[in-house]
Coordinates of C-alpha atoms in Angstrom, one line a residue:
Chain A
M67 CA 123.6 125.9 82.9
P68 CA 121.3 127.7 85.3
G69 CA 117.8 126.2 85.3
A70 CA 115.2 127.8 87.4
A71 CA 112.4 127.3 89.8
P72 CA 109.6 129.4 90.6
P73 CA 108.0 132.1 92.6
A74 CA 105.1 131.3 94.9
R75 CA 102.2 133.6 94.8
G76 CA 102.4 137.0 96.5
A77 CA 99.0 137.1 98.1
R78 CA 99.5 135.8 101.6
R79 CA 96.1 136.9 103.0
S80 CA 94.1 138.1 100.1
E81 CA 90.4 138.5 99.5
A82 CA 89.6 136.6 96.4
D83 CA 86.9 138.2 94.3
P84 CA 86.0 137.1 90.7
L85 CA 84.3 140.5 90.0
R86 CA 87.7 142.2 90.3
Q87 CA 89.3 139.8 87.8
P88 CA 91.0 142.4 85.6
E89 CA 92.7 144.2 88.4
Q90 CA 93.7 141.0 90.2
V91 CA 95.3 139.6 87.1
A92 CA 97.0 142.9 86.4
A93 CA 98.4 143.0 89.9
L94 CA 99.7 139.4 89.6
H95 CA 101.3 140.3 86.2
R96 CA 103.1 143.2 87.9
R97 CA 104.3 141.1 90.7
I98 CA 105.6 138.3 88.4
E99 CA 107.2 140.9 86.1
E100 CA 109.3 142.1 89.1
I101 CA 110.3 138.5 90.0
V102 CA 111.3 137.7 86.5
E103 CA 113.4 140.8 86.4
V104 CA 115.3 139.4 89.4
A105 CA 115.5 136.0 87.7
A106 CA 117.0 137.6 84.6
M107 CA 119.7 139.3 86.7
C108 CA 120.5 135.8 88.2
G109 CA 121.0 134.5 84.6
V110 CA 118.0 132.2 84.7
N111 CA 117.3 130.4 81.5
V112 CA 114.0 128.6 82.3
I113 CA 111.4 129.7 84.7
C114 CA 108.1 128.1 85.9
F115 CA 105.4 129.7 87.9
Q116 CA 102.9 128.0 90.2
E117 CA 99.8 126.3 89.1
A118 CA 97.0 128.6 87.9
W119 CA 99.2 131.5 88.8
T120 CA 96.9 134.3 87.5
M121 CA 94.0 133.5 89.9
P122 CA 93.0 132.5 93.4
F123 CA 92.7 128.7 93.7
A124 CA 89.0 129.0 93.4
F125 CA 88.3 125.4 92.7
C126 CA 87.5 124.9 96.3
T127 CA 84.3 126.9 95.9
R128 CA 81.6 125.0 94.2
E129 CA 80.1 128.2 92.8
K130 CA 82.2 127.8 89.7
L131 CA 80.6 131.0 88.2
P132 CA 81.9 133.6 87.8
W133 CA 85.4 132.1 88.6
T134 CA 85.5 130.8 85.1
E135 CA 86.1 134.4 84.1
F136 CA 89.8 133.8 85.0
A137 CA 90.2 131.3 82.1
E138 CA 92.2 132.5 79.1
S139 CA 93.3 131.2 75.7
A140 CA 96.6 129.3 75.9
E141 CA 97.6 130.5 72.5
D142 CA 96.8 134.2 72.6
G143 CA 95.3 135.1 75.9
L144 CA 96.4 138.2 77.8
T145 CA 98.7 136.2 80.1
T146 CA 100.3 134.3 77.3
R147 CA 101.0 137.5 75.5
F148 CA 102.4 139.0 78.7
C149 CA 104.7 136.0 79.1
Q150 CA 105.8 136.1 75.5
K151 CA 107.1 139.7 76.1
L152 CA 109.0 138.6 79.2
A153 CA 110.5 135.5 77.4
K154 CA 111.7 137.6 74.5
K155 CA 113.0 140.4 76.6
H156 CA 115.0 138.2 78.9
N157 CA 115.9 135.4 76.5
M158 CA 114.2 133.0 79.0
V159 CA 111.9 130.0 78.5
V160 CA 108.7 130.7 80.5
V161 CA 106.3 128.0 81.8
S162 CA 103.0 129.6 82.5
P163 CA 100.3 127.4 84.2
I164 CA 96.9 128.9 83.7
L165 CA 93.2 128.0 83.6
E166 CA 92.7 127.6 79.9
R167 CA 89.7 128.4 77.8
D168 CA 89.7 126.2 74.8
D169 CA 87.6 128.0 72.3
V170 CA 88.5 125.7 69.4
H171 CA 86.7 122.9 71.3
G172 CA 83.4 124.5 72.5
G173 CA 85.0 126.8 75.0
T174 CA 85.9 124.0 77.5
L175 CA 88.2 124.7 80.4
W176 CA 91.5 122.9 81.1
N177 CA 94.2 123.2 83.7
T178 CA 97.1 123.9 81.3
A179 CA 100.8 124.9 81.3
V180 CA 101.8 127.1 78.4
V181 CA 105.4 126.7 77.4
I182 CA 106.9 129.8 75.8
S183 CA 110.3 129.6 74.0
N184 CA 113.0 132.1 74.8
S185 CA 112.3 133.5 71.3
G186 CA 108.9 134.6 72.5
S187 CA 106.9 132.1 70.5
V188 CA 104.5 129.7 72.1
L189 CA 106.2 126.3 71.9
G190 CA 103.1 124.4 73.0
K191 CA 101.0 123.4 76.0
S192 CA 100.7 120.5 78.4
R193 CA 97.5 119.8 80.3
K194 CA 97.0 118.4 83.8
N195 CA 96.7 114.6 83.5
H196 CA 95.4 113.7 86.9
I197 CA 92.6 115.6 88.6
P198 CA 92.1 115.3 92.4
R199 CA 88.9 114.2 94.1
I200 CA 89.9 115.0 97.6
G201 CA 88.6 117.4 100.3
D202 CA 87.8 120.9 99.0
F203 CA 89.7 120.3 95.7
N204 CA 86.6 120.4 93.6
E205 CA 88.6 120.7 90.4
S206 CA 86.9 117.8 88.7
T207 CA 83.7 120.0 88.4
Y208 CA 85.7 122.7 86.5
Y209 CA 87.7 120.7 84.0
M210 CA 88.6 117.1 82.9
E211 CA 91.7 115.1 82.8
G212 CA 94.2 116.4 80.2
N213 CA 94.3 115.0 76.7
T214 CA 97.8 116.3 75.7
G215 CA 99.6 113.1 76.8
H216 CA 103.2 113.6 77.9
P217 CA 104.8 116.1 75.7
V218 CA 108.4 117.1 76.2
F219 CA 109.6 120.5 75.0
Q220 CA 113.0 120.8 73.4
T221 CA 114.2 124.3 74.4
Q222 CA 117.6 125.8 73.8
F223 CA 118.4 125.1 77.4
G224 CA 117.3 121.5 77.7
R225 CA 114.3 119.2 77.3
I226 CA 111.6 120.1 79.8
A227 CA 108.1 118.8 80.7
V228 CA 105.3 119.9 83.0
N229 CA 103.6 117.5 85.5
I230 CA 100.9 119.6 86.9
C231 CA 100.1 119.3 90.7
F232 CA 98.1 116.0 91.4
G233 CA 100.2 114.2 88.8
R234 CA 102.9 114.4 91.4
H235 CA 101.3 111.5 93.2
H236 CA 101.3 109.2 90.1
P237 CA 104.8 107.7 89.4
L238 CA 103.7 106.7 85.9
N239 CA 103.1 110.3 85.0
W240 CA 106.7 111.2 85.8
L241 CA 107.9 108.1 84.0
M242 CA 106.2 108.9 80.7
Y243 CA 107.6 112.4 80.6
S244 CA 111.0 110.8 81.3
L245 CA 110.6 108.1 78.6
N246 CA 109.8 111.0 76.2
G247 CA 113.2 112.5 77.1
A248 CA 112.6 115.1 79.8
E249 CA 115.7 116.3 81.6
I250 CA 113.7 118.7 83.9
I251 CA 110.2 118.0 85.0
F252 CA 108.4 121.0 86.6
N253 CA 105.6 120.3 89.0
P254 CA 103.6 123.5 89.5
S255 CA 101.2 122.9 92.4
A256 CA 98.7 124.4 94.7
T257 CA 98.5 122.2 97.8
T258 CA 97.7 122.8 101.5
G259 CA 99.4 121.9 104.7
E260 CA 97.0 119.6 106.4
L261 CA 96.5 117.6 103.3
S262 CA 99.9 117.0 101.8
E263 CA 102.8 118.6 103.7
S264 CA 104.1 115.3 105.0
L265 CA 104.3 113.9 101.4
W266 CA 105.8 117.0 99.8
P267 CA 109.5 116.3 100.4
I268 CA 109.2 112.7 99.3
E269 CA 107.3 112.5 96.0
A270 CA 109.2 114.9 93.6
R271 CA 112.5 113.8 95.1
N272 CA 111.6 110.1 94.5
A273 CA 110.6 111.0 90.9
A274 CA 114.0 112.6 90.3
I275 CA 115.7 109.4 91.6
A276 CA 113.5 107.0 89.7
N277 CA 113.7 108.8 86.4
H278 CA 117.3 110.0 86.3
C279 CA 116.1 113.6 85.8
F280 CA 115.7 116.9 87.7
T281 CA 112.3 117.7 89.2
C282 CA 111.1 121.1 90.4
A283 CA 108.3 121.0 93.0
I284 CA 106.5 124.3 93.1
N285 CA 103.8 125.4 95.5
R286 CA 101.9 128.6 96.2
V287 CA 101.9 130.2 99.6
G288 CA 99.4 131.7 102.0
T289 CA 95.7 131.5 102.6
E290 CA 93.0 132.8 100.2
Y291 CA 89.7 134.0 101.6
Y292 CA 86.4 133.7 99.8
V293 CA 83.5 136.0 100.4
N294 CA 80.9 133.3 100.1
A295 CA 81.4 130.5 102.7
F296 CA 81.4 126.9 101.7
T297 CA 81.2 123.5 103.4
S298 CA 83.6 120.7 103.0
G299 CA 81.4 117.7 103.3
D300 CA 83.2 116.7 106.5
G301 CA 80.5 117.6 109.1
G302 CA 82.3 120.9 109.8
K303 CA 80.9 124.4 109.7
A304 CA 80.9 126.5 106.5
H305 CA 84.2 128.4 106.2
H306 CA 85.9 130.9 103.9
D307 CA 89.2 129.3 103.0
L308 CA 90.8 126.2 101.5
G309 CA 93.6 126.0 104.0
Y310 CA 97.2 127.1 104.1
F311 CA 99.3 126.8 101.0
Y312 CA 102.7 126.0 102.4
G313 CA 105.2 127.0 99.7
S314 CA 108.4 125.1 100.3
S315 CA 109.2 124.8 96.6
Y316 CA 112.4 122.8 95.9
V317 CA 114.5 121.3 93.2
A318 CA 115.6 117.6 93.3
A319 CA 118.4 116.0 91.3
P320 CA 118.8 112.5 89.8
D321 CA 121.4 111.6 92.4
G322 CA 118.8 112.1 95.2
S323 CA 120.2 115.5 96.4
R324 CA 117.9 118.5 96.6
T325 CA 118.0 122.2 97.3
P326 CA 116.7 123.8 100.5
G327 CA 113.0 124.7 100.2
L328 CA 111.7 128.2 99.6
S329 CA 109.9 129.9 102.5
R330 CA 106.8 128.3 104.0
T331 CA 105.2 131.7 104.5
Q332 CA 106.5 134.1 101.9
D333 CA 106.6 134.2 98.1
G334 CA 110.0 133.9 96.5
L335 CA 112.3 132.9 93.7
L336 CA 114.4 129.8 93.8
V337 CA 117.3 129.8 91.4
A338 CA 119.1 126.4 90.9
E339 CA 122.0 125.7 88.6
V340 CA 121.4 122.3 87.2
D341 CA 124.0 120.3 85.3
L342 CA 122.0 118.3 82.8
N343 CA 124.9 116.0 82.2
L344 CA 124.1 114.5 85.6
C345 CA 121.0 112.9 84.0
R346 CA 123.0 110.8 81.6
Q347 CA 125.8 110.2 84.2
V348 CA 123.4 108.9 86.8
S349 CA 121.5 106.8 84.2
D350 CA 124.7 105.2 83.0
K351 CA 125.5 104.3 86.6
W352 CA 122.1 103.1 87.8
S353 CA 120.5 102.1 84.5
F354 CA 116.8 102.1 85.6
K355 CA 115.6 102.5 82.0
M356 CA 117.7 99.5 81.0
T357 CA 116.5 97.4 83.8
G358 CA 112.9 98.7 83.7
R359 CA 111.2 95.8 81.9
Y360 CA 108.6 98.1 80.5
E361 CA 107.2 95.6 78.0
M362 CA 106.2 93.3 80.9
Y363 CA 104.5 96.2 82.7
A364 CA 102.7 97.4 79.5
E365 CA 101.2 93.9 79.3
E366 CA 100.4 93.6 83.0
L367 CA 98.8 97.1 83.1
M368 CA 96.7 96.3 80.0
K369 CA 95.4 93.2 81.8
A370 CA 94.9 95.1 85.0
V371 CA 92.4 97.5 83.4
Q372 CA 90.2 94.9 81.9
L373 CA 86.8 94.4 83.4
N374 CA 87.4 90.7 83.9
F375 CA 90.9 91.3 85.5
A376 CA 91.7 88.6 88.1
P377 CA 94.3 89.8 90.5
N378 CA 97.2 87.4 91.0
I379 CA 96.4 86.3 94.5
I380 CA 97.8 83.1 95.8
K381 CA 95.8 81.3 98.5
E382 CA 96.6 78.3 100.7
Chain B
M236 CA 97.2 93.5 113.9
P237 CA 100.9 93.2 114.5
G238 CA 102.8 92.9 111.3
A239 CA 106.5 92.6 111.3
A240 CA 109.8 93.5 109.9
P241 CA 113.0 91.9 109.8
P242 CA 116.3 91.2 111.3
A243 CA 119.4 92.2 109.6
R244 CA 122.2 89.8 109.4
G245 CA 124.3 89.0 112.4
A246 CA 127.7 89.0 110.8
R247 CA 129.2 92.4 111.1
R248 CA 132.7 91.5 110.2
S249 CA 132.7 88.0 109.1
E250 CA 135.0 86.0 106.8
A251 CA 132.9 84.7 104.0
D252 CA 134.0 81.2 102.8
P253 CA 132.0 79.0 100.5
L254 CA 133.9 76.0 101.6
R255 CA 132.3 76.4 105.1
Q256 CA 128.8 76.6 103.6
P257 CA 127.1 74.0 105.9
E258 CA 128.4 75.5 109.1
Q259 CA 127.7 79.1 108.0
V260 CA 124.1 78.2 107.1
A261 CA 123.7 76.4 110.4
A262 CA 125.0 79.4 112.3
L263 CA 122.6 81.7 110.5
H264 CA 119.7 79.3 111.2
R265 CA 120.5 79.4 114.8
R266 CA 120.7 83.2 114.9
I267 CA 117.4 83.6 113.1
E268 CA 115.8 81.0 115.3
E269 CA 116.6 83.2 118.4
I270 CA 115.3 86.3 116.7
V271 CA 112.1 84.6 115.6
E272 CA 111.6 83.4 119.2
V273 CA 111.7 87.1 120.3
A274 CA 109.4 88.0 117.5
A275 CA 106.9 85.4 118.7
M276 CA 107.1 86.8 122.2
C277 CA 106.1 90.2 120.6
G278 CA 103.1 88.7 119.0
V279 CA 104.5 89.0 115.5
N280 CA 102.2 87.5 112.8
V281 CA 104.3 88.0 109.7
I282 CA 108.1 88.2 109.5
C283 CA 110.5 88.8 106.6
F284 CA 114.2 88.3 106.6
Q285 CA 116.8 90.2 104.5
E286 CA 117.7 89.3 100.9
A287 CA 119.7 86.0 100.5
W288 CA 119.7 85.7 104.2
T289 CA 121.5 82.3 104.4
M290 CA 124.7 83.5 102.7
P291 CA 127.2 86.2 102.3
F292 CA 126.2 88.6 99.5
A293 CA 128.8 86.9 97.3
F294 CA 127.5 88.3 94.0
C295 CA 130.2 90.9 94.3
T296 CA 132.8 88.3 93.6
R297 CA 133.0 87.2 90.0
E298 CA 134.3 83.8 90.9
K299 CA 130.7 82.5 91.1
L300 CA 132.0 79.0 91.9
P301 CA 131.7 77.6 94.5
W302 CA 129.3 80.3 95.9
T303 CA 126.5 78.6 94.0
E304 CA 126.7 76.0 96.7
F305 CA 124.5 78.3 98.8
A306 CA 121.6 77.8 96.5
E307 CA 118.7 75.7 97.8
S308 CA 115.3 74.4 96.5
A309 CA 112.5 76.9 97.3
E310 CA 110.1 74.0 97.9
D311 CA 112.0 71.6 100.0
G312 CA 115.5 72.9 100.7
L313 CA 117.0 72.8 104.1
T314 CA 116.2 76.5 104.8
T315 CA 112.6 76.2 103.7
R316 CA 112.1 73.2 105.9
F317 CA 113.7 75.1 108.8
C318 CA 111.3 78.1 108.2
Q319 CA 108.3 75.8 107.9
K320 CA 109.1 74.5 111.4
L321 CA 109.4 78.1 112.7
A322 CA 106.2 79.1 111.0
K323 CA 104.1 76.2 112.4
K324 CA 105.6 76.5 115.9
H325 CA 104.9 80.2 116.2
N326 CA 101.8 80.5 114.0
M327 CA 103.7 83.0 112.0
V328 CA 103.9 83.7 108.3
V329 CA 107.6 83.6 107.3
V330 CA 109.1 85.3 104.2
S331 CA 112.4 83.7 103.5
P332 CA 114.5 85.2 100.7
I333 CA 117.1 82.8 99.5
L334 CA 119.3 81.9 96.5
E335 CA 117.1 79.4 94.8
R336 CA 118.2 76.3 92.9
D337 CA 115.4 75.5 90.4
D338 CA 116.0 71.8 89.6
V339 CA 112.8 71.5 87.7
H340 CA 114.2 73.9 85.1
G341 CA 117.8 72.6 84.6
G342 CA 119.1 73.6 87.9
T343 CA 119.1 77.3 87.2
L344 CA 119.6 79.9 89.9
W345 CA 117.1 82.6 91.0
N346 CA 116.9 85.2 93.7
T347 CA 113.7 84.2 95.3
A348 CA 111.5 84.8 98.3
V349 CA 109.7 81.8 99.7
V350 CA 106.5 82.6 101.5
I351 CA 105.5 80.1 104.1
S352 CA 102.1 80.1 105.7
N353 CA 101.5 80.2 109.4
S354 CA 100.2 76.6 108.9
G355 CA 103.7 75.6 108.0
S356 CA 103.0 74.9 104.3
V357 CA 104.8 76.6 101.4
L358 CA 102.4 79.2 100.1
G359 CA 104.5 80.0 97.0
K360 CA 107.5 82.0 95.8
S361 CA 108.2 85.4 94.3
R362 CA 111.4 86.1 92.3
K363 CA 113.4 89.2 92.0
N364 CA 112.1 91.2 89.0
H365 CA 114.9 93.7 88.5
I366 CA 118.6 92.8 88.6
P367 CA 121.1 95.5 89.1
R368 CA 124.0 96.3 86.8
I369 CA 125.9 98.6 89.0
G370 CA 129.3 98.7 90.7
D371 CA 130.2 95.4 92.3
F372 CA 126.7 94.1 92.2
N373 CA 127.4 91.4 89.7
E374 CA 124.2 89.5 90.3
S375 CA 123.3 89.5 86.6
T376 CA 126.1 86.9 86.1
Y377 CA 124.5 84.6 88.7
Y378 CA 120.7 84.7 87.8
M379 CA 118.2 86.3 85.5
E380 CA 115.2 88.6 86.0
G381 CA 112.4 86.8 87.8
N382 CA 109.6 85.1 85.9
T383 CA 107.0 84.9 88.6
G384 CA 105.4 88.3 87.9
H385 CA 103.8 90.1 90.8
P386 CA 102.1 87.5 93.0
V387 CA 100.3 88.6 96.1
F388 CA 99.9 86.1 99.0
Q389 CA 96.7 85.9 100.9
T390 CA 97.7 85.1 104.4
Q391 CA 95.5 84.8 107.5
F392 CA 97.0 88.2 108.6
G393 CA 96.7 90.2 105.3
R394 CA 97.7 90.2 101.7
I395 CA 101.5 90.4 101.3
A396 CA 103.9 90.7 98.4
V397 CA 107.7 90.7 98.1
N398 CA 109.6 93.3 96.0
I399 CA 113.2 92.1 96.3
C400 CA 116.0 94.7 96.5
F401 CA 116.6 96.5 93.2
G402 CA 112.9 96.4 92.4
R403 CA 112.7 99.2 95.1
H404 CA 114.0 101.6 92.4
H405 CA 111.2 100.8 90.0
P406 CA 107.9 102.4 90.8
L407 CA 106.0 100.1 88.4
N408 CA 107.1 97.1 90.4
W409 CA 105.5 98.4 93.6
L410 CA 102.5 99.4 91.6
M411 CA 101.8 96.0 90.1
Y412 CA 102.0 94.3 93.5
S413 CA 99.5 96.9 94.7
L414 CA 97.2 96.4 91.7
N415 CA 97.2 92.8 92.6
G416 CA 95.9 93.7 96.1
A417 CA 99.0 93.8 98.3
E418 CA 98.5 95.5 101.7
I419 CA 102.1 95.0 102.8
I420 CA 105.0 94.9 100.4
F421 CA 108.3 93.7 101.8
N422 CA 111.5 94.9 100.3
P423 CA 114.3 92.5 101.4
S424 CA 117.5 94.2 100.3
A425 CA 121.3 94.1 100.5
T426 CA 122.6 97.5 99.7
T427 CA 125.7 99.5 100.7
G428 CA 126.2 103.0 102.0
E429 CA 128.2 104.8 99.3
L430 CA 125.8 103.5 96.7
S431 CA 122.3 104.0 98.0
E432 CA 122.1 105.4 101.5
S433 CA 120.9 108.8 100.3
L434 CA 118.0 107.1 98.4
W435 CA 117.0 104.7 101.1
P436 CA 114.6 106.9 103.2
I437 CA 112.8 108.1 100.0
E438 CA 112.0 105.1 97.9
A439 CA 110.0 102.7 100.0
R440 CA 108.3 105.6 101.7
N441 CA 107.2 107.0 98.4
A442 CA 105.9 103.6 97.4
A443 CA 103.8 103.4 100.5
I444 CA 102.3 106.8 99.7
A445 CA 101.8 106.1 95.9
N446 CA 100.2 102.7 96.4
H447 CA 98.1 103.2 99.6
C448 CA 99.9 100.3 101.3
F449 CA 102.5 99.5 103.9
T450 CA 106.1 98.9 102.8
C451 CA 108.9 97.3 104.8
A452 CA 112.4 98.3 103.7
I453 CA 114.9 95.7 105.0
N454 CA 118.7 95.9 104.7
R455 CA 121.5 93.8 105.9
V456 CA 124.2 95.2 108.2
G457 CA 128.0 95.1 108.3
T458 CA 130.9 94.4 106.0
E459 CA 131.7 91.0 104.6
Y460 CA 135.3 90.1 103.8
Y461 CA 136.2 87.7 100.9
V462 CA 139.4 85.7 100.9
N463 CA 140.1 86.3 97.2
A464 CA 140.4 90.0 96.3
F465 CA 138.5 91.4 93.4
T466 CA 138.6 94.6 91.3
S467 CA 135.6 96.9 90.8
G468 CA 136.3 98.1 87.3
D469 CA 136.7 101.6 88.6
G470 CA 140.5 102.0 88.3
G471 CA 140.9 101.2 92.0
K472 CA 143.0 98.4 93.6
A473 CA 141.7 94.9 94.2
H474 CA 140.0 94.7 97.5
H475 CA 138.2 92.2 99.8
D476 CA 134.8 93.7 100.5
L477 CA 131.7 95.0 98.7
G478 CA 131.2 98.0 101.1
Y479 CA 129.2 98.6 104.2
F480 CA 125.6 97.4 104.4
Y481 CA 124.0 100.1 106.5
G482 CA 120.9 98.3 108.0
S483 CA 118.4 101.1 108.8
S484 CA 115.4 98.9 108.1
Y485 CA 112.0 100.7 108.5
V486 CA 108.3 100.4 107.9
A487 CA 106.4 103.1 106.0
A488 CA 102.6 103.6 106.0
P489 CA 100.2 104.7 103.3
D490 CA 99.7 108.1 105.1
G491 CA 103.4 108.9 104.6
S492 CA 104.4 108.2 108.2
R493 CA 107.2 105.8 109.0
T494 CA 108.9 104.0 111.9
P495 CA 112.4 104.9 113.1
G496 CA 115.0 102.9 111.4
L497 CA 116.8 99.9 112.9
S498 CA 120.4 100.3 113.8
R499 CA 123.0 101.2 111.1
T500 CA 125.6 99.0 112.7
Q501 CA 123.9 96.1 114.5
D502 CA 121.4 93.5 113.5
G503 CA 118.0 93.7 115.0
L504 CA 114.3 93.0 114.9
L505 CA 111.8 95.8 114.1
V506 CA 108.3 95.1 115.2
A507 CA 105.6 97.3 113.8
E508 CA 101.9 97.1 114.5
V509 CA 100.2 98.0 111.2
D510 CA 96.5 98.7 110.9
L511 CA 95.6 97.4 107.5
N512 CA 92.3 99.4 107.5
L513 CA 94.5 102.4 106.8
C514 CA 95.1 101.2 103.3
R515 CA 91.5 101.4 102.4
Q516 CA 91.0 104.6 104.4
V517 CA 93.8 106.4 102.7
S518 CA 92.7 105.1 99.3
D519 CA 89.2 106.4 99.8
K520 CA 90.7 109.8 100.8
W521 CA 93.3 110.2 98.0
S522 CA 92.0 107.8 95.4
F523 CA 95.2 107.3 93.4
K524 CA 93.9 104.0 91.9
M525 CA 90.7 105.8 90.7
T526 CA 92.6 108.7 89.2
G527 CA 95.5 106.6 87.9
R528 CA 94.5 106.4 84.2
Y529 CA 96.2 103.0 83.8
E530 CA 94.7 102.4 80.4
M531 CA 96.4 105.4 79.0
Y532 CA 99.7 104.3 80.5
A533 CA 99.4 100.8 79.3
E534 CA 99.0 102.1 75.8
E535 CA 101.8 104.7 76.1
L536 CA 104.2 102.1 77.6
M537 CA 103.4 99.6 74.8
K538 CA 104.3 102.3 72.3
A539 CA 107.4 103.3 74.2
V540 CA 109.0 99.8 74.0
Q541 CA 108.6 99.5 70.2
L542 CA 111.7 99.7 68.2
N543 CA 110.3 102.5 66.1
F544 CA 109.1 104.6 69.1
A545 CA 109.3 108.3 68.4
P546 CA 109.4 110.2 71.7
N547 CA 106.8 113.0 72.0
I548 CA 109.3 115.9 71.7
I549 CA 108.0 119.3 70.6
K550 CA 110.5 121.6 68.9
E551 CA 110.2 125.2 67.8

C-alpha cells in the first residue's frame, strides 16, 4: 500500500506580508494542487503537508497582528474546502495542518491538523499538544497546548495520527498515538537548522522503533523574510528572519530503516510505499507493548507531577 | 568532570562452561582490575561495566542449571567485595551489573546493577525493569521484571542511574530515571548484531536528547560458545552460540552529540569527559520537562491499561 509524505513549502526566499494574505494563500493552494496531482499519478493514498502550510511561519514575530488573519475554520475554512476537493478528486486522504480559528469557542486560535477522508468529508482534527518556548518560536503567545488528546483516524488506507512539530521531542506523545492504534504517525514540522538539525534524524526514527509504527517527519524549506525586524532576546541585533528551514523530510519504519531525506534546499514530494503489516510483524518480534509495564509508569508519573513529589534519590 | 564508560568483555571466542565458574569469574576480575587501573590513570570518577559482566550471557541456553551458579549477593557477594576494593583504592564510583541471588527473598534471581560509592560502600542497587522475550534471549525464564523502580544515586561526581539493557527500548524507563534527577544514565547491555545493531546508534542518543541528560550505551563484544547446542525456535538447526555481540559502546550528550563508538570486535575502555552543567543548560533552552504535560499522560496511561480501554479511534 503506498502511503505518502509531504511536500515542503515552495517559498525559498519569500517576503512574508500579512496584508497580502488572500493572494499568498491562493498561491500556496495552486502550488499544493500541482504537487497533489503528481502524488495522485504516483498512486499516493495518504498525503500530509507541512505544519501551518498556508502561511509563513510568522510565530517568530511578536507582532501577532495581523498575522492572525491567516487562521481559518478547521471544519469549513477556505483551505479545508480546497483540500476536500483534492481528496475527493484523487481518492486520497489529506492531512492539512493549518492555523485554526475556533469560532465555536470564542474565536481562539489553535495549531491544528485537519484530517480529510478520501471521500472528501472532514474526518476530524488533531491539535498540537506541545508548544515550544525556545528561541524565536513565540508560538505560545499565539495559541495554547492542544485539547484534542491523541486521536487516531481510521482511514480506508490505515490508521493514522498527527503529532505536530514540537511533539516530536516528547516520546510520550508518540506513545499515546501508538497506544490508540496508529500505524502511521505524521509529524508536520517547521524547524530551523541551527536549532534542531542535529536532532532531526534521531527523533522520528526512534519513535518508529519504540512504537512499532511508521513515522513521517516533515519540514518546510527555505528562509522567510519579514518586513518588520525583530529581536531574539539573545543580545543580537534585530533581524528579519527566523533562520533556515532545512527540509530533509523522511519516513522511518518500525524496523529502524528509513528513506533518504528530501532536499535540504528545495521543496518536494516524498512518496513511500509502506507495508503496514510490518507494524504487527515487528511488534510480535520485539513486543515492546507487552513488556512496557505501562501501569507502573502511570502510577510513577502520577506521583511525579504532585507538588510534594520526592524524587527517588539514594544518598550515602 | 571526567565521567566514564565501560569496558566490553574480554572473551572474544571463549568456551562458556558453568562448571568452571570460579576460575572464569576470577579471570574476569583480573581483566577488569587491569582496565580499572587504566581508567584510574585517566582520572575516571565513575565507571560502569557491561550487563552481567561476571558471566557468559548464558540466558540463551534454556538449560538454566547450573548457570545459576554465577549468581551472587548484591550486598556482599565476591564480585561486590571485589568492586568495593577497586572503588576505594581508586576513589571511583563503580557500577557493577551482575546476576543477583536475593537470599532475603527466597533465593530468587535478578538482573541487577550494584552501585558502589567511591568511599567503597554499597550505595544501592537497581534491577532490570524490562525483560526481553525475543529470539534466544530467554531471560524471562531466569528472572522477573525488576522491583526497584527508578532509583537515582547521588554520588560525589553527579547523580547517576542504571537502565539495564532491554529498558533501552522503552522511552518511559529513561524518562522516569530523568524525572528522578539522573544526570547520567548508564545502559549496560548484551545485544547481538543481527537483532539490534541498526537500532543501537538511535535509542540511547534519543534518550539523551529527550531527557536533557547524558546516556552511556554499553555492549559486550565477541561470540560465546556453549558446549550443549540449543535450538532457537526458528526452524533452524541446533547451534552453539547466541550471535555476535557487537560492542560499539558510546556516550551521548543532551545536545544530541555523541562520542565515537568503541571497537566492534575488541574489548576496550571509553573515557568521556562530561560537563554536567550541560544538562541544565540544554534543559533551560529546550524545556522538555516544562512542556511535557506529564499529568495528561499519567491519566491517559492509566486509562490505557484498563481492561475496558477503548482506543481513541475516529471513524467516518
